[in-house]
Amino acid sequence: MSYLEKKSVAIGVGGGIAVYKVCELARQLMKRGANVRVVMTRNAQEFVAPLTFQALTGNPVLTDLFDPQQDATFGHLVTGKLADLFIVAPATANLIARIRAGMADDVVTTSLLAATCPILIAPAMNTAMWENPITQGNLQALLADARYRVVGPAAGALAEKTEGMGRLSEPPDIVEAAEACLAPQDLKGWKVLVTAGPTREHLDPVRYLSNPSSGRMGFAIARAAAQRGAQVTLVSGPSELRAPAGVHLVKITSAQEMADATLSRLPGSQLFVAAAAVADQRPEKRAGQKVKKQEGPETQVLVRTPDILASAAAAVAGDGPHRPLLVGFAAETERVVEQAREKLRRKQVDLIAANDVTRIDAGFAVDTNRLTLVDCTGRTQELPCQSKSDAADALLVRAGQLRRELGLIG
Ligand code: PMT
């Protein structure tokens, strides 16, 4: 499920080279079920014709305050009034200044002034303009109003062949921020710590012990928690995935590094979710150079890695009701629920999400999962096969309930 499903999203398009990316943004919002209406400044139309947005969204595009035909189909007041979310992209320095000043001198500023919904600003401009205290002051003044949020800008190559801060955020990042604007903010005030991905235990610089975890399940949990208002730290082993918007990503390689990064960040958290597939063993010795083949049988001595989840449980055991809720995962190939229950008891955690990794639609490196939630109150809840983002939301809902049932506070 997407929070954009069946929502009316207005995009106020400013005049900057990044307008071409907003075409893709409109497409991605629609893919998630939003009805998209576009309002363009005169300068924006110098970069992309309104017809492009009309063809992409299937809705007329508002470009002129004084065109009777446009006003009859959907005027500037209607656009703002109907919208569940208003995105300004690219928000140029000029457009941000005009919004801050409360101006209503074209279709975009007039529609925005009449809007009562959340407004997401996606700035894009030259680095010096972005860093100019006037622009920063204008943006901060808007953000002082809780209805306004900002996404980006990103750093990278800019139109005038320079590198720096000021690129429009990529469409998937703007979509993620849009989802967050519409999500329930039930985790506001929470600090959430999540582990994800595999760990790699090196034998030498080019060989390691690992597993097929892609990080998708843990990243989905981090993203869902951030969208619902939590302050999220994600400690991840090697993964191809982008950091979810608003999530602090800490990249590690080995189980020991994951343990160090996680346990030092645990105090003050309300929720710890261990979704990582941590290697249980590592080679006793790591060679400094690539090991050469030898004649005859070869032996590797393996030693245990730290159990991060069990160590977390031991670390917070004395904190009473101020401790975080502890959630683990169990990747099992047989007696899934029974083994999850045994893990719950052995690791002294509150909730285990068990996945049967023999199924092709669950577990490692697929987009879906089938979780069975086993908790310390004795309850077992079987969830359907669903996307990892929906599974993440369901897990967070149960975590919230369980915190209340266990009387955890803070
Ligand atoms: O990353 P994806 O491709 O999306 O795949 C998702 C997943 C299958 C990796 C995920 O859903 C999952 O099941 N993660 C846990 C896998 C696992 O290794 O389970 P386990 O039974 O070995 O460990 C049990 C729990 O203890 C887990 O929460 C694990 O993070 C934790 N653990 C394990 C070993 C260790 N040394 N330290 C730990 O904290």
CSV table of C-alpha atoms and ligand atoms in Angstrom, one decimal:
chain,number,residue,atom,x,y,z
A,1,MET,CA,0.0,0.0,0.0
A,2,SER,CA,1.2,3.5,-0.8
A,3,TYR,CA,0.1,6.6,1.1
A,4,LEU,CA,-0.2,8.2,-2.3
A,5,GLU,CA,-3.0,5.8,-3.4
A,6,LYS,CA,-6.1,7.7,-4.4
A,7,LYS,CA,-4.6,11.0,-3.2
A,8,SER,CA,-4.8,14.3,-5.2
A,9,VAL,CA,-1.3,15.7,-5.6
A,10,ALA,CA,-0.6,19.1,-7.2
A,11,ILE,CA,2.8,19.9,-8.6
A,12,GLY,CA,3.8,23.6,-8.8
A,13,VAL,CA,6.6,23.6,-11.4
A,14,GLY,CA,9.2,26.4,-11.3
A,15,GLY,CA,11.4,27.6,-14.1
A,16,GLY,CA,14.7,25.7,-13.9
A,17,ILE,CA,16.6,23.2,-16.1
A,18,ALA,CA,15.5,20.4,-13.6
A,19,VAL,CA,11.9,20.6,-15.0
A,20,TYR,CA,12.7,17.6,-17.1
A,21,LYS,CA,13.0,15.5,-14.0
A,22,VAL,CA,9.6,16.6,-12.8
A,23,CYS,CA,8.0,14.7,-15.8
A,24,GLU,CA,9.4,11.5,-14.3
A,25,LEU,CA,8.3,12.6,-10.9
A,26,ALA,CA,4.7,13.0,-12.2
A,27,ARG,CA,4.8,9.5,-13.7
A,28,GLN,CA,6.1,7.9,-10.5
A,29,LEU,CA,3.5,9.6,-8.4
A,30,MET,CA,0.8,8.3,-10.7
A,31,LYS,CA,2.3,4.8,-10.6
A,32,ARG,CA,1.6,4.9,-6.8
A,33,GLY,CA,-2.0,5.7,-7.4
A,34,ALA,CA,-2.1,9.5,-7.1
A,35,ASN,CA,-4.1,11.8,-9.3
A,36,VAL,CA,-1.6,14.5,-10.4
A,37,ARG,CA,-2.4,18.0,-11.4
A,38,VAL,CA,0.3,20.3,-12.7
A,39,VAL,CA,0.5,24.1,-12.4
A,40,MET,CA,3.4,25.8,-14.2
A,41,THR,CA,5.1,29.2,-14.0
A,42,ARG,CA,5.7,31.1,-17.2
A,43,ASN,CA,9.5,30.3,-16.9
A,44,ALA,CA,8.8,26.6,-16.4
A,45,GLN,CA,7.1,26.5,-19.8
A,46,GLU,CA,10.4,27.7,-21.4
A,47,PHE,CA,11.9,24.3,-20.5
A,48,VAL,CA,9.0,21.8,-20.9
A,49,ALA,CA,5.7,22.4,-22.8
A,50,PRO,CA,2.5,22.1,-20.7
A,51,LEU,CA,1.3,19.5,-23.2
A,52,THR,CA,4.0,17.1,-21.9
A,53,PHE,CA,2.5,17.2,-18.4
A,54,GLN,CA,-1.0,17.0,-19.8
A,55,ALA,CA,-0.2,13.9,-21.7
A,56,LEU,CA,1.6,12.3,-18.8
A,57,THR,CA,-1.0,13.0,-16.1
A,58,GLY,CA,-4.2,13.0,-18.2
A,59,ASN,CA,-5.2,16.2,-16.6
A,60,PRO,CA,-5.3,19.8,-18.0
A,61,VAL,CA,-2.3,21.9,-16.9
A,62,LEU,CA,-2.9,25.3,-15.3
A,63,THR,CA,-0.6,28.0,-16.8
A,64,ASP,CA,-2.6,31.2,-16.9
A,65,LEU,CA,-4.6,32.9,-14.2
A,66,PHE,CA,-6.6,34.8,-16.7
A,67,ASP,CA,-7.5,32.1,-19.2
A,68,PRO,CA,-11.3,31.7,-18.9
A,69,GLN,CA,-11.2,28.1,-20.3
A,70,GLN,CA,-8.6,27.0,-17.7
A,71,ASP,CA,-10.4,28.7,-14.9
A,72,ALA,CA,-13.7,26.9,-15.9
A,73,THR,CA,-12.1,23.4,-15.9
A,74,PHE,CA,-10.1,23.8,-12.7
A,75,GLY,CA,-9.1,27.2,-11.5
A,76,HIS,CA,-6.2,28.1,-9.2
A,77,LEU,CA,-8.4,28.1,-6.1
A,78,VAL,CA,-9.7,24.6,-6.9
A,79,THR,CA,-6.2,23.1,-7.4
A,80,GLY,CA,-5.1,24.2,-4.0
A,81,LYS,CA,-8.3,23.2,-2.3
A,82,LEU,CA,-8.5,19.7,-3.8
A,83,ALA,CA,-4.9,18.8,-3.2
A,84,ASP,CA,-4.0,16.4,-0.4
A,85,LEU,CA,-0.4,17.4,-1.0
A,86,PHE,CA,1.3,20.2,-3.0
A,87,ILE,CA,4.8,19.6,-4.3
A,88,VAL,CA,6.9,22.5,-5.5
A,89,ALA,CA,9.6,21.2,-8.0
A,90,PRO,CA,11.9,22.6,-9.0
A,91,ALA,CA,11.6,25.2,-6.3
A,92,THR,CA,13.9,28.0,-7.6
A,93,ALA,CA,15.3,30.7,-5.3
A,94,ASN,CA,12.9,33.1,-6.9
A,95,LEU,CA,9.9,30.9,-6.4
A,96,ILE,CA,10.8,30.2,-2.7
A,97,ALA,CA,11.2,33.9,-2.2
A,98,ARG,CA,7.8,34.7,-3.7
A,99,ILE,CA,6.1,31.9,-1.7
A,100,ARG,CA,7.7,33.2,1.5
A,101,ALA,CA,6.6,36.8,0.7
A,102,GLY,CA,3.0,35.5,0.4
A,103,MET,CA,2.8,36.7,-3.2
A,104,ALA,CA,0.0,35.6,-5.5
A,105,ASP,CA,1.3,36.9,-8.8
A,106,ASP,CA,1.0,33.8,-11.0
A,107,VAL,CA,-0.8,30.5,-11.1
A,108,VAL,CA,1.8,28.6,-8.9
A,109,THR,CA,2.0,31.2,-6.1
A,110,THR,CA,-1.7,31.9,-6.2
A,111,SER,CA,-2.6,28.1,-6.0
A,112,LEU,CA,-0.2,27.6,-3.2
A,113,LEU,CA,-1.5,30.5,-1.2
A,114,ALA,CA,-5.0,29.0,-1.5
A,115,ALA,CA,-3.8,25.5,-0.5
A,116,THR,CA,-4.5,24.2,3.0
A,117,CYS,CA,-2.7,20.8,2.6
A,118,PRO,CA,1.0,19.9,3.4
A,119,ILE,CA,3.5,21.5,1.0
A,120,LEU,CA,6.7,19.8,0.0
A,121,ILE,CA,9.4,22.0,-1.4
A,122,ALA,CA,12.1,20.4,-3.6
A,123,PRO,CA,14.7,23.2,-4.2
A,124,ALA,CA,17.0,23.3,-7.2
A,125,MET,CA,19.4,26.1,-8.0
A,126,ASN,CA,23.0,27.1,-8.4
A,127,THR,CA,25.2,26.4,-5.2
A,128,ALA,CA,25.8,30.1,-4.5
A,129,MET,CA,22.1,30.9,-4.7
A,130,TRP,CA,21.3,28.0,-2.4
A,131,GLU,CA,23.9,29.0,0.1
A,132,ASN,CA,22.9,32.7,0.0
A,133,PRO,CA,21.6,33.6,3.5
A,134,ILE,CA,18.5,35.2,1.9
A,135,THR,CA,17.5,31.9,0.3
A,136,GLN,CA,18.2,30.0,3.5
A,137,GLY,CA,16.3,32.6,5.5
A,138,ASN,CA,13.3,32.3,3.2
A,139,LEU,CA,13.3,28.5,3.4
A,140,GLN,CA,13.7,28.5,7.2
A,141,ALA,CA,10.7,30.9,7.5
A,142,LEU,CA,8.6,28.6,5.5
A,143,LEU,CA,9.7,25.5,7.5
A,144,ALA,CA,8.7,27.3,10.7
A,145,ASP,CA,5.2,26.5,9.5
A,146,ALA,CA,4.5,22.8,10.2
A,147,ARG,CA,2.7,22.5,6.8
A,148,TYR,CA,6.0,22.9,4.9
A,149,ARG,CA,8.6,20.2,4.4
A,150,VAL,CA,11.7,20.2,2.3
A,151,VAL,CA,13.4,17.4,0.3
A,152,GLY,CA,17.0,18.1,-0.9
A,153,PRO,CA,18.6,19.7,-2.7
A,154,ALA,CA,21.2,17.0,-3.5
A,155,ALA,CA,24.9,17.5,-4.3
A,156,GLY,CA,26.3,16.7,-7.7
A,157,ALA,CA,26.8,18.0,-11.2
A,158,LEU,CA,24.9,21.3,-11.9
A,159,ALA,CA,23.7,22.8,-15.1
A,160,GLU,CA,26.6,25.3,-15.4
A,161,LYS,CA,29.1,22.4,-15.4
A,162,THR,CA,30.1,22.8,-11.8
A,163,GLU,CA,29.7,20.4,-8.9
A,164,GLY,CA,28.0,21.3,-5.7
A,165,MET,CA,24.8,21.5,-3.6
A,166,GLY,CA,21.7,22.5,-5.6
A,167,ARG,CA,20.6,19.6,-7.7
A,168,LEU,CA,16.9,18.7,-7.6
A,169,SER,CA,16.5,15.5,-5.6
A,170,GLU,CA,16.0,12.4,-7.7
A,171,PRO,CA,12.3,11.6,-8.4
A,172,PRO,CA,12.3,8.4,-6.1
A,173,ASP,CA,13.6,10.6,-3.2
A,174,ILE,CA,10.9,13.2,-3.8
A,175,VAL,CA,8.2,10.4,-4.0
A,176,GLU,CA,9.5,9.0,-0.7
A,177,ALA,CA,9.3,12.4,0.9
A,178,ALA,CA,5.8,12.8,-0.5
A,179,GLU,CA,4.8,9.5,1.1
A,180,ALA,CA,6.2,10.7,4.4
A,181,CYS,CA,4.1,13.9,4.2
A,182,LEU,CA,0.9,11.7,3.9
A,183,ALA,CA,1.9,8.9,6.3
A,184,PRO,CA,0.5,8.8,9.9
A,185,GLN,CA,3.1,10.3,12.2
A,186,ASP,CA,2.5,7.7,14.9
A,187,LEU,CA,6.3,7.1,15.5
A,188,LYS,CA,7.1,10.8,16.0
A,189,GLY,CA,9.5,11.2,18.9
A,190,TRP,CA,10.8,7.6,18.5
A,191,LYS,CA,14.4,6.7,17.9
A,192,VAL,CA,14.5,3.5,15.8
A,193,LEU,CA,17.6,1.4,15.2
A,194,VAL,CA,17.6,-1.1,12.4
A,195,THR,CA,20.2,-3.6,11.1
A,196,ALA,CA,20.1,-4.8,7.5
A,197,GLY,CA,21.9,-6.8,4.8
A,198,PRO,CA,24.6,-9.4,5.1
A,199,THR,CA,27.9,-9.2,6.9
A,200,ARG,CA,31.2,-10.3,5.2
A,201,GLU,CA,33.8,-12.2,7.2
A,202,HIS,CA,37.0,-12.0,5.2
A,203,LEU,CA,39.5,-14.9,4.9
A,204,ASP,CA,41.8,-12.6,2.9
A,205,PRO,CA,41.4,-9.3,1.0
A,206,VAL,CA,39.4,-11.0,-1.8
A,207,ARG,CA,37.5,-13.9,-0.2
A,208,TYR,CA,34.8,-13.9,2.5
A,209,LEU,CA,32.0,-15.8,4.2
A,210,SER,CA,28.6,-14.3,3.7
A,211,ASN,CA,25.0,-14.9,2.6
A,212,PRO,CA,22.5,-13.7,-0.1
A,213,SER,CA,20.8,-10.9,2.0
A,214,SER,CA,20.1,-7.9,-0.2
A,215,GLY,CA,19.2,-5.5,2.6
A,216,ARG,CA,15.6,-5.0,1.2
A,217,MET,CA,13.8,-6.1,4.3
A,218,GLY,CA,15.8,-4.0,6.7
A,219,PHE,CA,15.8,-1.0,4.4
A,220,ALA,CA,12.0,-1.3,4.0
A,221,ILE,CA,11.7,-1.2,7.8
A,222,ALA,CA,13.9,1.9,8.1
A,223,ARG,CA,12.0,3.7,5.3
A,224,ALA,CA,8.6,2.9,6.8
A,225,ALA,CA,9.7,4.0,10.3
A,226,ALA,CA,11.1,7.3,8.9
A,227,GLN,CA,8.0,8.0,6.9
A,228,ARG,CA,6.0,7.6,10.1
A,229,GLY,CA,8.0,10.2,11.9
A,230,ALA,CA,10.7,8.3,13.6
A,231,GLN,CA,14.4,9.3,13.8
A,232,VAL,CA,16.0,6.3,12.2
A,233,THR,CA,19.6,4.9,12.1
A,234,LEU,CA,20.2,2.0,9.7
A,235,VAL,CA,23.3,-0.1,10.2
A,236,SER,CA,23.8,-2.1,7.0
A,237,GLY,CA,26.2,-4.6,5.6
A,238,PRO,CA,27.2,-4.4,1.9
A,239,SER,CA,24.0,-3.6,-0.2
A,240,GLU,CA,23.2,-2.0,-3.5
A,241,LEU,CA,20.3,-0.1,-2.1
A,242,ARG,CA,20.1,3.7,-1.7
A,243,ALA,CA,19.7,5.1,1.8
A,244,PRO,CA,16.0,5.8,2.4
A,245,ALA,CA,15.2,9.5,2.6
A,246,GLY,CA,15.7,11.0,6.1
A,247,VAL,CA,17.5,7.8,7.4
A,248,HIS,CA,21.0,7.9,8.8
A,249,LEU,CA,22.8,5.1,7.1
A,250,VAL,CA,25.9,3.6,8.7
A,251,LYS,CA,27.8,1.2,6.4
A,252,ILE,CA,29.7,-1.7,7.9
A,253,THR,CA,31.2,-4.9,6.6
A,254,SER,CA,31.8,-7.5,9.3
A,255,ALA,CA,29.7,-8.8,12.2
A,256,GLN,CA,32.1,-7.2,14.7
A,257,GLU,CA,31.7,-3.8,13.0
A,258,MET,CA,27.9,-4.2,13.0
A,259,ALA,CA,28.0,-5.0,16.7
A,260,ASP,CA,30.1,-1.9,17.5
A,261,ALA,CA,28.0,0.4,15.3
A,262,THR,CA,24.7,-1.0,16.7
A,263,LEU,CA,25.4,-1.4,20.4
A,264,SER,CA,26.9,2.1,20.7
A,265,ARG,CA,23.7,3.6,19.2
A,266,LEU,CA,21.2,1.5,21.3
A,267,PRO,CA,20.8,3.8,24.4
A,268,GLY,CA,17.8,6.1,24.1
A,269,SER,CA,16.1,4.0,21.3
A,270,GLN,CA,12.4,3.1,21.5
A,271,LEU,CA,12.8,0.2,19.0
A,272,PHE,CA,15.6,-2.0,17.8
A,273,VAL,CA,14.9,-4.2,14.8
A,274,ALA,CA,17.6,-6.8,13.8
A,275,ALA,CA,16.8,-7.7,10.2
A,276,ALA,CA,20.4,-8.3,9.2
A,277,ALA,CA,21.6,-11.7,8.2
A,278,VAL,CA,24.7,-11.7,10.4
A,279,ALA,CA,27.3,-14.3,9.8
A,280,ASP,CA,27.5,-16.6,12.8
A,281,GLN,CA,31.2,-17.5,12.2
A,282,ARG,CA,34.3,-15.8,10.9
A,283,PRO,CA,37.7,-17.2,10.0
A,284,GLU,CA,39.9,-17.1,13.1
A,285,LYS,CA,42.7,-15.4,11.1
A,286,ARG,CA,42.4,-12.9,8.2
A,287,ALA,CA,45.4,-13.1,5.9
A,288,GLY,CA,46.9,-9.7,4.9
A,289,GLN,CA,47.5,-10.9,1.3
A,290,LYS,CA,45.5,-13.1,-1.1
A,291,VAL,CA,46.1,-16.7,0.1
A,292,LYS,CA,47.7,-19.0,-2.5
A,293,LYS,CA,46.5,-22.6,-3.3
A,294,GLN,CA,48.3,-25.3,-1.4
A,295,GLU,CA,48.8,-29.0,-2.1
A,296,GLY,CA,46.6,-31.4,-0.1
A,297,PRO,CA,43.6,-30.7,2.2
A,298,GLU,CA,43.2,-27.2,3.5
A,299,THR,CA,41.6,-26.3,6.8
A,300,GLN,CA,40.0,-23.1,8.0
A,301,VAL,CA,39.4,-22.5,11.7
A,302,LEU,CA,36.2,-20.6,12.3
A,303,VAL,CA,35.2,-18.7,15.5
A,304,ARG,CA,31.9,-17.3,16.6
A,305,THR,CA,30.9,-13.7,15.9
A,306,PRO,CA,29.2,-11.6,18.5
A,307,ASP,CA,25.4,-12.1,18.8
A,308,ILE,CA,24.3,-8.5,18.3
A,309,LEU,CA,20.6,-9.1,19.2
A,310,ALA,CA,21.4,-11.1,22.3
A,311,SER,CA,24.0,-8.6,23.4
A,312,ALA,CA,21.4,-5.8,22.9
A,313,ALA,CA,18.9,-7.7,25.1
A,314,ALA,CA,21.6,-8.1,27.8
A,315,ALA,CA,22.6,-4.4,27.6
A,316,VAL,CA,19.1,-3.1,28.2
A,317,ALA,CA,17.9,-5.7,30.6
A,318,GLY,CA,18.3,-3.4,33.6
A,319,ASP,CA,16.5,-0.4,32.0
A,320,GLY,CA,13.0,-1.4,33.1
A,321,PRO,CA,10.2,0.2,31.2
A,322,HIS,CA,12.6,2.7,29.6
A,323,ARG,CA,14.2,0.0,27.5
A,324,PRO,CA,13.7,-0.3,23.7
A,325,LEU,CA,11.4,-2.9,22.3
A,326,LEU,CA,13.6,-5.6,20.8
A,327,VAL,CA,12.6,-7.3,17.5
A,328,GLY,CA,14.6,-10.0,15.8
A,329,PHE,CA,14.1,-12.0,12.6
A,330,ALA,CA,14.4,-15.7,12.0
A,331,ALA,CA,15.3,-17.1,8.6
A,332,GLU,CA,14.3,-20.7,8.8
A,333,THR,CA,14.1,-23.7,6.5
A,334,GLU,CA,12.0,-26.0,8.7
A,335,ARG,CA,9.8,-25.9,11.8
A,336,VAL,CA,9.7,-22.1,11.3
A,337,VAL,CA,7.4,-21.0,14.1
A,338,GLU,CA,8.8,-23.5,16.6
A,339,GLN,CA,12.3,-22.3,15.9
A,340,ALA,CA,11.3,-18.7,16.1
A,341,ARG,CA,9.8,-19.2,19.5
A,342,GLU,CA,13.0,-20.9,20.6
A,343,LYS,CA,15.0,-18.0,19.4
A,344,LEU,CA,12.7,-15.5,21.1
A,345,ARG,CA,13.3,-17.3,24.4
A,346,ARG,CA,17.1,-17.8,23.9
A,347,LYS,CA,17.9,-14.3,22.8
A,348,GLN,CA,15.5,-12.7,25.3
A,349,VAL,CA,13.7,-10.5,22.8
A,350,ASP,CA,10.1,-9.3,22.6
A,351,LEU,CA,9.2,-10.2,19.0
A,352,ILE,CA,10.5,-12.4,16.3
A,353,ALA,CA,9.5,-12.1,12.6
A,354,ALA,CA,10.0,-15.6,11.2
A,355,ASN,CA,10.4,-16.1,7.4
A,356,ASP,CA,10.4,-19.4,5.7
A,357,VAL,CA,13.4,-18.9,3.4
A,358,THR,CA,12.6,-22.0,1.4
A,359,ARG,CA,9.7,-20.2,-0.3
A,360,ILE,CA,10.4,-18.3,-3.5
A,361,ASP,CA,8.3,-15.3,-2.5
A,362,ALA,CA,9.9,-14.9,1.0
A,363,GLY,CA,13.2,-14.3,2.6
A,364,PHE,CA,16.5,-13.4,0.8
A,365,ALA,CA,16.7,-11.1,-2.2
A,366,VAL,CA,13.1,-11.0,-3.3
A,367,ASP,CA,10.6,-8.0,-3.1
A,368,THR,CA,8.0,-9.9,-1.0
A,369,ASN,CA,8.0,-11.6,2.3
A,370,ARG,CA,5.7,-13.9,4.4
A,371,LEU,CA,6.2,-13.2,8.0
A,372,THR,CA,4.9,-14.9,11.1
A,373,LEU,CA,5.1,-12.6,14.1
A,374,VAL,CA,5.8,-14.5,17.3
A,375,ASP,CA,5.9,-12.4,20.5
A,376,CYS,CA,6.7,-12.7,24.2
A,377,THR,CA,3.0,-12.5,25.2
A,378,GLY,CA,2.5,-15.9,23.5
A,379,ARG,CA,0.7,-14.4,20.5
A,380,THR,CA,1.4,-15.7,16.9
A,381,GLN,CA,0.3,-13.6,13.9
A,382,GLU,CA,0.6,-15.0,10.4
A,383,LEU,CA,0.9,-12.2,7.8
A,384,PRO,CA,0.1,-12.7,4.1
A,385,CYS,CA,2.6,-12.7,1.3
A,386,GLN,CA,3.1,-9.0,0.7
A,387,SER,CA,5.7,-6.5,-0.5
A,388,LYS,CA,8.5,-5.9,2.0
A,389,SER,CA,7.3,-2.4,2.5
A,390,ASP,CA,3.8,-3.6,3.5
A,391,ALA,CA,5.4,-6.3,5.7
A,392,ALA,CA,7.5,-3.5,7.3
A,393,ASP,CA,4.4,-1.4,8.1
A,394,ALA,CA,2.6,-4.4,9.6
A,395,LEU,CA,5.6,-5.1,11.7
A,396,LEU,CA,5.8,-1.5,13.0
A,397,VAL,CA,2.1,-1.6,13.8
A,398,ARG,CA,2.6,-4.7,15.9
A,399,ALA,CA,5.7,-3.2,17.5
A,400,GLY,CA,3.7,-0.1,18.6
A,401,GLN,CA,1.0,-2.3,20.1
A,402,LEU,CA,3.5,-4.5,21.9
A,403,ARG,CA,5.3,-1.5,23.4
A,404,ARG,CA,1.9,-0.4,24.9
A,405,GLU,CA,1.0,-4.0,26.1
A,406,LEU,CA,4.4,-4.3,27.8
A,407,GLY,CA,4.1,-0.9,29.4
A,408,LEU,CA,7.3,0.4,27.8
A,409,ILE,CA,7.6,4.2,28.1
A,410,GLY,CA,9.8,7.1,26.9
B,1,PMT,O1,17.9,-8.7,3.1
B,1,PMT,P1,16.8,-9.4,2.3
B,1,PMT,O2,17.4,-9.9,1.0
B,1,PMT,O3,15.6,-8.5,2.1
B,1,PMT,O4,16.4,-10.7,3.1
B,1,PMT,C1,15.7,-10.5,4.3
B,1,PMT,C2,16.2,-11.5,5.4
B,1,PMT,C3,15.9,-12.9,5.0
B,1,PMT,C4,17.7,-11.4,5.6
B,1,PMT,C5,15.5,-11.1,6.7
B,1,PMT,O5,14.1,-11.2,6.5
B,1,PMT,C6,15.9,-12.1,7.9
B,1,PMT,O6,15.3,-13.1,8.1
B,1,PMT,N1,16.9,-11.7,8.6
B,1,PMT,C7,17.5,-12.5,9.7
B,1,PMT,C8,18.2,-13.6,9.1
B,1,PMT,C9,19.0,-14.4,10.1
B,1,PMT,O7,20.2,-14.5,9.9
B,1,PMT,O8,18.4,-15.0,11.1
B,1,PMT,P2,19.2,-15.8,12.3
B,1,PMT,O9,18.2,-16.9,12.6
B,1,PMT,O10,20.5,-16.2,11.9
B,1,PMT,O11,19.3,-14.7,13.4
B,1,PMT,C10,18.3,-14.5,14.3
B,1,PMT,C11,18.3,-13.0,14.7
B,1,PMT,O12,19.5,-12.7,15.4
B,1,PMT,C12,18.2,-12.0,13.6
B,1,PMT,O13,17.4,-11.0,14.0
B,1,PMT,C13,19.7,-11.6,13.4
B,1,PMT,O14,19.8,-10.3,12.9
B,1,PMT,C14,20.2,-11.7,14.8
B,1,PMT,N2,21.6,-12.0,14.9
B,1,PMT,C15,22.1,-13.2,14.4
B,1,PMT,C16,23.4,-13.5,14.5
B,1,PMT,C17,24.3,-12.6,15.1
B,1,PMT,N3,25.6,-12.9,15.2
B,1,PMT,N4,23.8,-11.5,15.6
B,1,PMT,C18,22.5,-11.1,15.5
B,1,PMT,O15,22.1,-10.1,15.9
